[in-house]
Short mmCIF file of C-alpha atoms in Angstrom, two decimals:
data_model
loop_
_atom_site.label_atom_id
_atom_site.label_comp_id
_atom_site.label_asym_id
_atom_site.label_seq_id
_atom_site.Cartn_x
_atom_site.Cartn_y
_atom_site.Cartn_z
CA MET A 1 -2.45 23.31 -2.89
CA LYS A 2 -3.03 20.25 -5.99
CA LYS A 3 -0.07 17.60 -5.92
CA ILE A 4 0.78 16.04 -8.35
CA ILE A 5 0.15 11.84 -7.24
CA LEU A 6 1.51 8.02 -8.42
CA VAL A 7 -0.47 5.32 -7.04
CA THR A 8 0.99 2.07 -7.66
CA GLY A 9 -1.28 -1.25 -8.09
CA ALA A 10 -4.02 0.83 -9.46
CA SER A 11 -5.87 -1.07 -12.23
CA SER A 12 -8.23 -2.13 -9.04
CA GLY A 13 -9.48 -2.58 -5.65
CA PHE A 14 -8.18 -0.03 -3.00
CA GLY A 15 -5.20 1.29 -6.18
CA ALA A 16 -8.56 2.54 -8.26
CA LEU A 17 -10.42 3.68 -6.05
CA THR A 18 -7.89 6.22 -4.23
CA ALA A 19 -6.75 7.74 -7.87
CA ARG A 20 -10.20 8.63 -8.67
CA ARG A 21 -10.97 10.18 -4.98
CA LEU A 22 -6.97 11.67 -4.96
CA ALA A 23 -8.73 12.50 -8.93
CA ASP A 24 -11.79 14.27 -7.63
CA ALA A 25 -10.05 15.95 -4.88
CA GLY A 26 -8.70 18.63 -7.89
CA HIS A 27 -5.04 16.56 -8.51
CA THR A 28 -2.86 15.37 -11.12
CA VAL A 29 -3.71 11.39 -10.40
CA TYR A 30 -1.43 8.92 -12.71
CA ALA A 31 -2.94 5.22 -11.68
CA SER A 32 -0.22 3.08 -12.55
CA MET A 33 0.14 -0.42 -12.99
CA ARG A 34 1.23 -3.43 -15.71
CA ASP A 35 0.16 -4.28 -18.97
CA THR A 36 -1.34 -1.63 -19.86
CA GLN A 37 -2.51 -2.79 -23.51
CA GLY A 38 -3.40 -5.92 -22.39
CA ARG A 39 -4.65 -7.81 -20.08
CA ASN A 40 -4.89 -4.15 -18.06
CA ALA A 41 -6.14 -2.55 -21.16
CA PRO A 42 -10.22 -2.03 -19.64
CA GLN A 43 -9.47 -0.63 -16.10
CA VAL A 44 -7.36 2.29 -18.41
CA GLU A 45 -10.58 2.49 -20.38
CA ASP A 46 -12.64 2.51 -17.35
CA ALA A 47 -9.35 4.81 -15.95
CA THR A 48 -10.13 7.57 -19.11
CA ARG A 49 -13.16 6.83 -19.31
CA TYR A 50 -14.26 8.33 -15.54
CA ALA A 51 -11.63 11.14 -16.27
CA ASN A 52 -13.09 12.74 -19.36
CA GLU A 53 -16.88 12.22 -17.84
CA HIS A 54 -15.54 14.24 -14.22
CA GLY A 55 -13.49 16.33 -15.54
CA VAL A 56 -11.06 15.41 -14.22
CA ASN A 57 -6.61 15.15 -14.07
CA LEU A 58 -7.23 10.76 -13.61
CA ARG A 59 -3.92 9.42 -16.27
CA THR A 60 -2.89 6.30 -16.88
CA VAL A 61 1.23 4.63 -16.64
CA GLU A 62 2.40 1.20 -17.20
CA LEU A 63 4.28 0.68 -14.31
CA ASP A 64 5.62 -3.34 -13.16
CA VAL A 65 7.25 -3.11 -10.01
CA LEU A 66 8.62 -5.93 -10.25
CA SER A 67 10.42 -4.57 -13.26
CA ASP A 68 13.79 -1.96 -12.30
CA ILE A 69 13.30 -1.22 -16.25
CA SER A 70 9.98 -0.43 -15.62
CA THR A 71 9.44 1.85 -13.02
CA GLY A 72 12.13 3.62 -14.18
CA HIS A 73 10.89 4.21 -17.22
CA ALA A 74 7.41 5.13 -15.76
CA ILE A 75 8.43 8.15 -13.29
CA ALA A 76 11.01 9.46 -16.33
CA HIS A 77 7.32 9.66 -17.62
CA ILE A 78 4.98 11.29 -15.80
CA LEU A 79 8.82 13.55 -14.84
CA ARG A 80 9.33 14.30 -18.69
CA GLU A 81 4.81 15.58 -18.87
CA ALA A 82 3.69 16.79 -15.40
CA SER A 83 7.18 18.27 -13.96
CA ARG A 84 7.30 17.27 -10.89
CA ILE A 85 6.19 14.18 -8.39
CA ASP A 86 4.52 15.36 -4.38
CA VAL A 87 2.90 12.33 -2.76
CA VAL A 88 3.53 8.83 -4.04
CA VAL A 89 0.84 5.87 -2.96
CA HIS A 90 2.32 2.54 -2.10
CA ASN A 91 -0.45 0.82 -2.92
CA ALA A 92 0.34 -2.46 -4.88
CA GLY A 93 -0.26 -5.86 -4.16
CA HIS A 94 -1.45 -9.82 -4.17
CA MET A 95 -2.45 -11.48 -1.52
CA VAL A 96 -2.90 -15.91 -1.58
CA PHE A 97 -4.56 -17.94 0.65
CA GLY A 98 -4.30 -21.86 2.03
CA PRO A 99 -1.88 -23.77 4.67
CA THR A 100 0.68 -22.56 4.45
CA GLU A 101 2.97 -25.36 4.46
CA ALA A 102 1.91 -25.98 0.75
CA PHE A 103 3.43 -22.46 -0.60
CA THR A 104 6.30 -23.36 -2.14
CA PRO A 105 9.46 -20.85 -1.01
CA GLU A 106 8.94 -19.43 -4.69
CA GLN A 107 5.49 -18.71 -3.76
CA PHE A 108 7.00 -16.87 -0.59
CA ILE A 109 9.69 -15.30 -2.33
CA GLU A 110 6.84 -13.64 -4.45
CA GLN A 111 4.78 -11.98 -2.22
CA TYR A 112 7.98 -10.46 -0.44
CA ASP A 113 8.55 -8.95 -4.00
CA VAL A 114 5.38 -7.69 -5.51
CA ASN A 115 4.20 -6.56 -1.50
CA VAL A 116 8.01 -4.95 0.14
CA VAL A 117 10.39 -5.18 -2.91
CA GLY A 118 8.57 -3.74 -5.14
CA THR A 119 8.36 -0.79 -2.72
CA GLN A 120 11.95 -0.78 -3.58
CA ARG A 121 12.06 -0.43 -6.54
CA VAL A 122 9.66 2.17 -7.17
CA ASN A 123 11.09 4.22 -4.02
CA ARG A 124 15.10 4.30 -5.70
CA ALA A 125 13.67 5.85 -9.62
CA VAL A 126 11.50 8.33 -7.06
CA LEU A 127 12.92 10.01 -4.15
CA PRO A 128 16.31 11.22 -5.80
CA HIS A 129 13.59 13.61 -7.30
CA LEU A 130 12.14 14.28 -4.01
CA ARG A 131 14.87 14.33 -1.48
CA GLN A 132 16.17 17.78 -4.68
CA GLN A 133 12.75 19.37 -4.31
CA ARG A 134 12.83 18.77 -0.65
CA ASN A 135 9.70 18.23 -0.02
CA GLY A 136 7.38 14.57 -0.59
CA LEU A 137 5.15 11.85 0.51
CA LEU A 138 4.89 8.66 0.89
CA VAL A 139 1.41 7.03 1.21
CA TRP A 140 2.05 3.28 2.01
CA VAL A 141 -0.94 1.06 1.48
CA GLY A 142 -0.65 -1.77 4.28
CA SER A 143 -2.98 -3.85 6.27
CA SER A 144 -4.41 -4.43 10.35
CA SER A 145 -3.06 -7.72 9.98
CA THR A 146 0.94 -7.16 10.43
CA ARG A 147 0.05 -6.18 14.85
CA GLY A 148 -4.26 -7.27 14.82
CA GLY A 149 -5.79 -10.95 15.55
CA THR A 150 -4.10 -12.91 12.16
CA PRO A 151 -6.77 -15.67 11.33
CA PRO A 152 -4.38 -18.58 9.38
CA TYR A 153 -4.57 -19.22 6.05
CA LEU A 154 -2.73 -16.18 4.95
CA ALA A 155 1.19 -16.54 6.20
CA PRO A 156 2.53 -14.86 3.42
CA TYR A 157 0.71 -11.48 3.10
CA PHE A 158 0.51 -11.28 6.09
CA ALA A 159 4.51 -11.81 6.09
CA ALA A 160 4.76 -9.91 3.12
CA LYS A 161 2.98 -7.63 4.48
CA ALA A 162 4.30 -7.09 8.54
CA ALA A 163 7.44 -6.66 5.93
CA MET A 164 6.25 -3.66 4.09
CA ASP A 165 5.28 -2.02 7.33
CA SER A 166 8.83 -2.08 8.96
CA VAL A 167 10.16 -0.85 5.27
CA ALA A 168 7.90 1.82 5.30
CA VAL A 169 8.43 2.55 9.37
CA SER A 170 12.69 3.12 8.50
CA TYR A 171 12.27 5.53 5.17
CA SER A 172 10.18 7.43 8.07
CA THR A 173 13.33 8.88 9.42
CA GLU A 174 15.78 8.12 7.18
CA LEU A 175 14.11 10.62 4.82
CA SER A 176 12.59 13.13 6.81
CA ARG A 177 15.11 15.88 7.25
CA TRP A 178 15.05 15.98 3.24
CA GLY A 179 11.91 17.60 4.38
CA ILE A 180 9.66 13.37 2.71
CA GLU A 181 6.72 12.74 5.82
CA THR A 182 5.12 9.49 5.76
CA SER A 183 2.09 8.47 6.73
CA ILE A 184 1.67 4.21 6.38
CA VAL A 185 -2.94 3.65 5.85
CA LEU A 186 -3.50 0.57 7.40
CA PRO A 187 -7.41 -0.99 6.01
CA GLY A 188 -8.67 -3.83 7.30
CA ALA A 189 -10.17 -7.07 6.76
CA TYR A 190 -12.55 -6.21 4.16
CA THR A 191 -14.18 -9.37 2.71
CA SER A 192 -15.93 -7.26 -0.61
CA GLY A 193 -16.02 -4.23 -2.53
CA THR A 194 -11.96 -5.14 -4.17
CA ASN A 195 -10.93 -8.63 -5.72
CA HIS A 196 -8.26 -9.39 -2.66
CA PHE A 197 -9.98 -12.66 -1.75
CA ALA A 198 -12.21 -13.29 -5.38
CA HIS A 199 -8.12 -13.22 -6.83
CA SER A 200 -6.23 -14.73 -4.38
CA GLY A 201 -2.98 -16.26 -5.06
CA LYS A 202 -3.12 -20.27 -4.01
CA PRO A 203 -0.68 -22.98 -2.79
CA ALA A 204 1.25 -24.32 -5.80
CA ASP A 205 1.99 -28.37 -3.84
CA ALA A 206 -2.04 -29.28 -4.66
CA ALA A 207 -0.88 -31.85 -3.50
CA ARG A 208 0.05 -30.18 0.24
CA ALA A 209 -3.13 -28.59 0.18
CA ALA A 210 -5.31 -31.28 -0.11
CA GLU A 211 -4.19 -33.09 2.88
CA TYR A 212 -5.35 -29.71 4.30
CA ASP A 213 -9.01 -29.46 2.53
CA THR A 214 -10.25 -33.53 3.01
CA GLY A 215 -8.60 -33.67 7.27
CA PRO A 216 -9.30 -31.96 10.30
CA TYR A 217 -8.84 -28.47 9.12
CA ALA A 218 -11.60 -30.06 5.82
CA ASP A 219 -13.58 -26.84 7.18
CA LEU A 220 -11.60 -23.58 7.88
CA PRO A 221 -11.33 -21.98 4.79
CA ASP A 222 -15.50 -21.22 4.33
CA ARG A 223 -15.31 -20.54 8.71
CA ILE A 224 -12.29 -17.67 8.03
CA LEU A 225 -14.49 -15.78 5.08
CA GLU A 226 -17.52 -16.59 7.07
CA GLY A 227 -15.99 -15.31 9.91
CA LEU A 228 -14.46 -11.52 8.98
CA LYS A 229 -17.58 -11.62 6.51
CA SER A 230 -19.93 -11.40 10.55
CA LEU A 231 -17.02 -8.91 11.70
CA GLU A 232 -17.96 -6.36 9.30
CA PRO A 233 -21.18 -4.24 9.94
CA ALA A 234 -23.81 -3.38 7.47
CA ASP A 235 -21.92 -0.27 5.87
CA ALA A 236 -18.25 -1.48 5.85
CA ASP A 237 -17.56 0.38 2.94
CA VAL A 238 -14.09 -0.13 1.65
CA ALA A 239 -14.82 3.72 -0.24
CA ASP A 240 -13.71 4.78 3.39
CA VAL A 241 -9.94 3.65 2.79
CA ALA A 242 -9.16 5.82 -0.60
CA ALA A 243 -11.01 8.78 1.70
CA ALA A 244 -8.95 8.65 4.52
CA ILE A 245 -5.71 8.57 1.69
CA VAL A 246 -7.39 11.37 0.50
CA ARG A 247 -7.53 13.26 3.92
CA VAL A 248 -3.97 12.44 4.80
CA VAL A 249 -3.17 14.11 1.16
CA GLY A 250 -5.36 16.93 2.17
CA LEU A 251 -3.28 18.60 4.87
CA PRO A 252 -0.35 20.74 5.71
CA HIS A 253 3.39 19.53 5.03
CA GLY A 254 3.81 18.44 9.22
CA GLU A 255 0.85 18.02 10.75
CA ARG A 256 -0.39 14.32 8.72
CA PRO A 257 -0.96 11.24 10.77
CA PHE A 258 1.86 8.68 10.43
CA ARG A 259 -0.48 6.17 10.87
CA VAL A 260 -4.33 5.94 10.16
CA HIS A 261 -6.28 2.40 10.51
CA VAL A 262 -9.49 1.74 8.50
CA ASP A 263 -10.46 -0.96 9.82
CA PRO A 264 -14.72 -1.36 10.56
CA SER A 265 -14.10 -4.84 12.30
CA GLN A 266 -11.75 -3.39 14.86
CA ASP A 267 -9.63 -6.13 14.96
CA GLY A 268 -6.91 -4.38 17.59
CA ALA A 269 -3.96 -2.96 14.91
CA GLU A 270 -4.41 -0.25 16.42
CA ALA A 271 -4.18 -0.92 20.24
CA VAL A 272 -0.87 -2.51 19.44
CA ASN A 273 -0.08 -0.22 16.84
CA ALA A 274 -0.16 2.31 19.39
CA VAL A 275 1.95 1.15 21.69
CA GLY A 276 4.47 -0.54 19.47
CA ASP A 277 5.04 3.76 17.55
CA HIS A 278 5.46 4.93 21.63
CA VAL A 279 8.03 1.92 22.36
CA ARG A 280 10.14 3.81 19.31
CA ARG A 281 8.89 7.46 19.85
CA GLU A 282 11.03 6.52 23.08
CA MET A 283 13.93 5.04 21.56
CA TYR A 284 14.56 8.08 19.90
CA ARG A 285 14.20 10.24 22.02
CA ASN A 286 16.72 8.39 24.41
CA LEU A 287 19.10 8.03 21.57
CA GLY A 288 18.74 11.76 20.53
CA LEU A 289 17.50 11.18 17.24
CA GLU A 290 13.65 12.44 18.16
CA SER A 291 14.00 14.95 15.63
CA LEU A 292 13.85 12.49 13.42
CA LEU A 293 10.43 11.83 13.55
CA ARG A 294 9.05 14.87 12.49
CA PRO A 295 10.09 15.78 8.58
CA GLN A 296 11.64 19.21 8.15
CA ARG A 297 10.50 22.06 6.47
CA HIS A 298 12.75 23.42 3.37
CA GLY A 299 11.70 26.63 1.63
#
C-alpha cells in the first residue's frame, strides 16, 4: 500500500536520499526543509526536477523544526493537500565537532533543540491525526553513537542523539495502543556521502578551542577523522540508510523491526542495543505491560 510520507530535514544527506528512494518506491513524499524560498531554493528545484525526470510524487514543504508555527503550518498543508499522513521520518538534525569544553551552554541547547525538541514539535502537530486514524509509523533516524564506540569531540551531538533515542523509545509504547508503530534506524559514522562532517558546527569559544588545537590534543581532529574513514569498508554507501528506511516502510503493519542498524564500520552499537532492548522487554513483562511492545491493529 502506498503511503503519504513526511521526511524532515530533507534538503540534503540522509533526508534527501530517503525522500527520493521512498518516492521511487511509489509513495507520495513530502521532503520538508526550512527556508525553501531562500537558502534551500536550489534544493527545492532539485527535488522538483527529480520528480519530473523520474515520474514520481516527490513534493517539498517548508518546515522548520525549530518553530511551532512552521511545523503546524506544514502538517496542515500536507493534510489539506493529501488528506492524510501515514509515515513521519524524523531525520532533521545537525552535528558539531570540537572539544566539548569550547562549546557554550547555548550551543548545547541548540543541539538539543534541533535534534530532540524538533521531533517533539513535529509529533505534537501530527500525532492527533495519526491517533485519530489509529494507524501510522514513526521512523526515527538516530545514530550508532548513542551506544557504540564514541570518539571524542562530538559530545553535544552524541548527547542530543542519545536523548532523541530515549524519547523514541518512550513514544513507542505510549503510541502502540493507538496503532502507531515505531522503528529506530541507526546509521554509523559515514564520513562521506553526506554533509555531516563537512558542514558540522564549531565551538563558539574559539580561544578555548585554540588551547586544545595548539596543546597536547593538536593532532586529535585529524586522527579522529582518519580513524573513522579507515573503519569504513570501501563499499560503504550512505544510500544504504535510505534503502533500509524504504524496506521498513514497505513492511506490513506490526512486522516492522524496532531497531535497524546500518553501520558498515560495526562500532558495537548493535550488540549494546540488543542487551538494552532485551532488558526493556523483560521490564515490561515484569510490569504486566508486554502488550505495549507491539502496535495494536485497528479495523
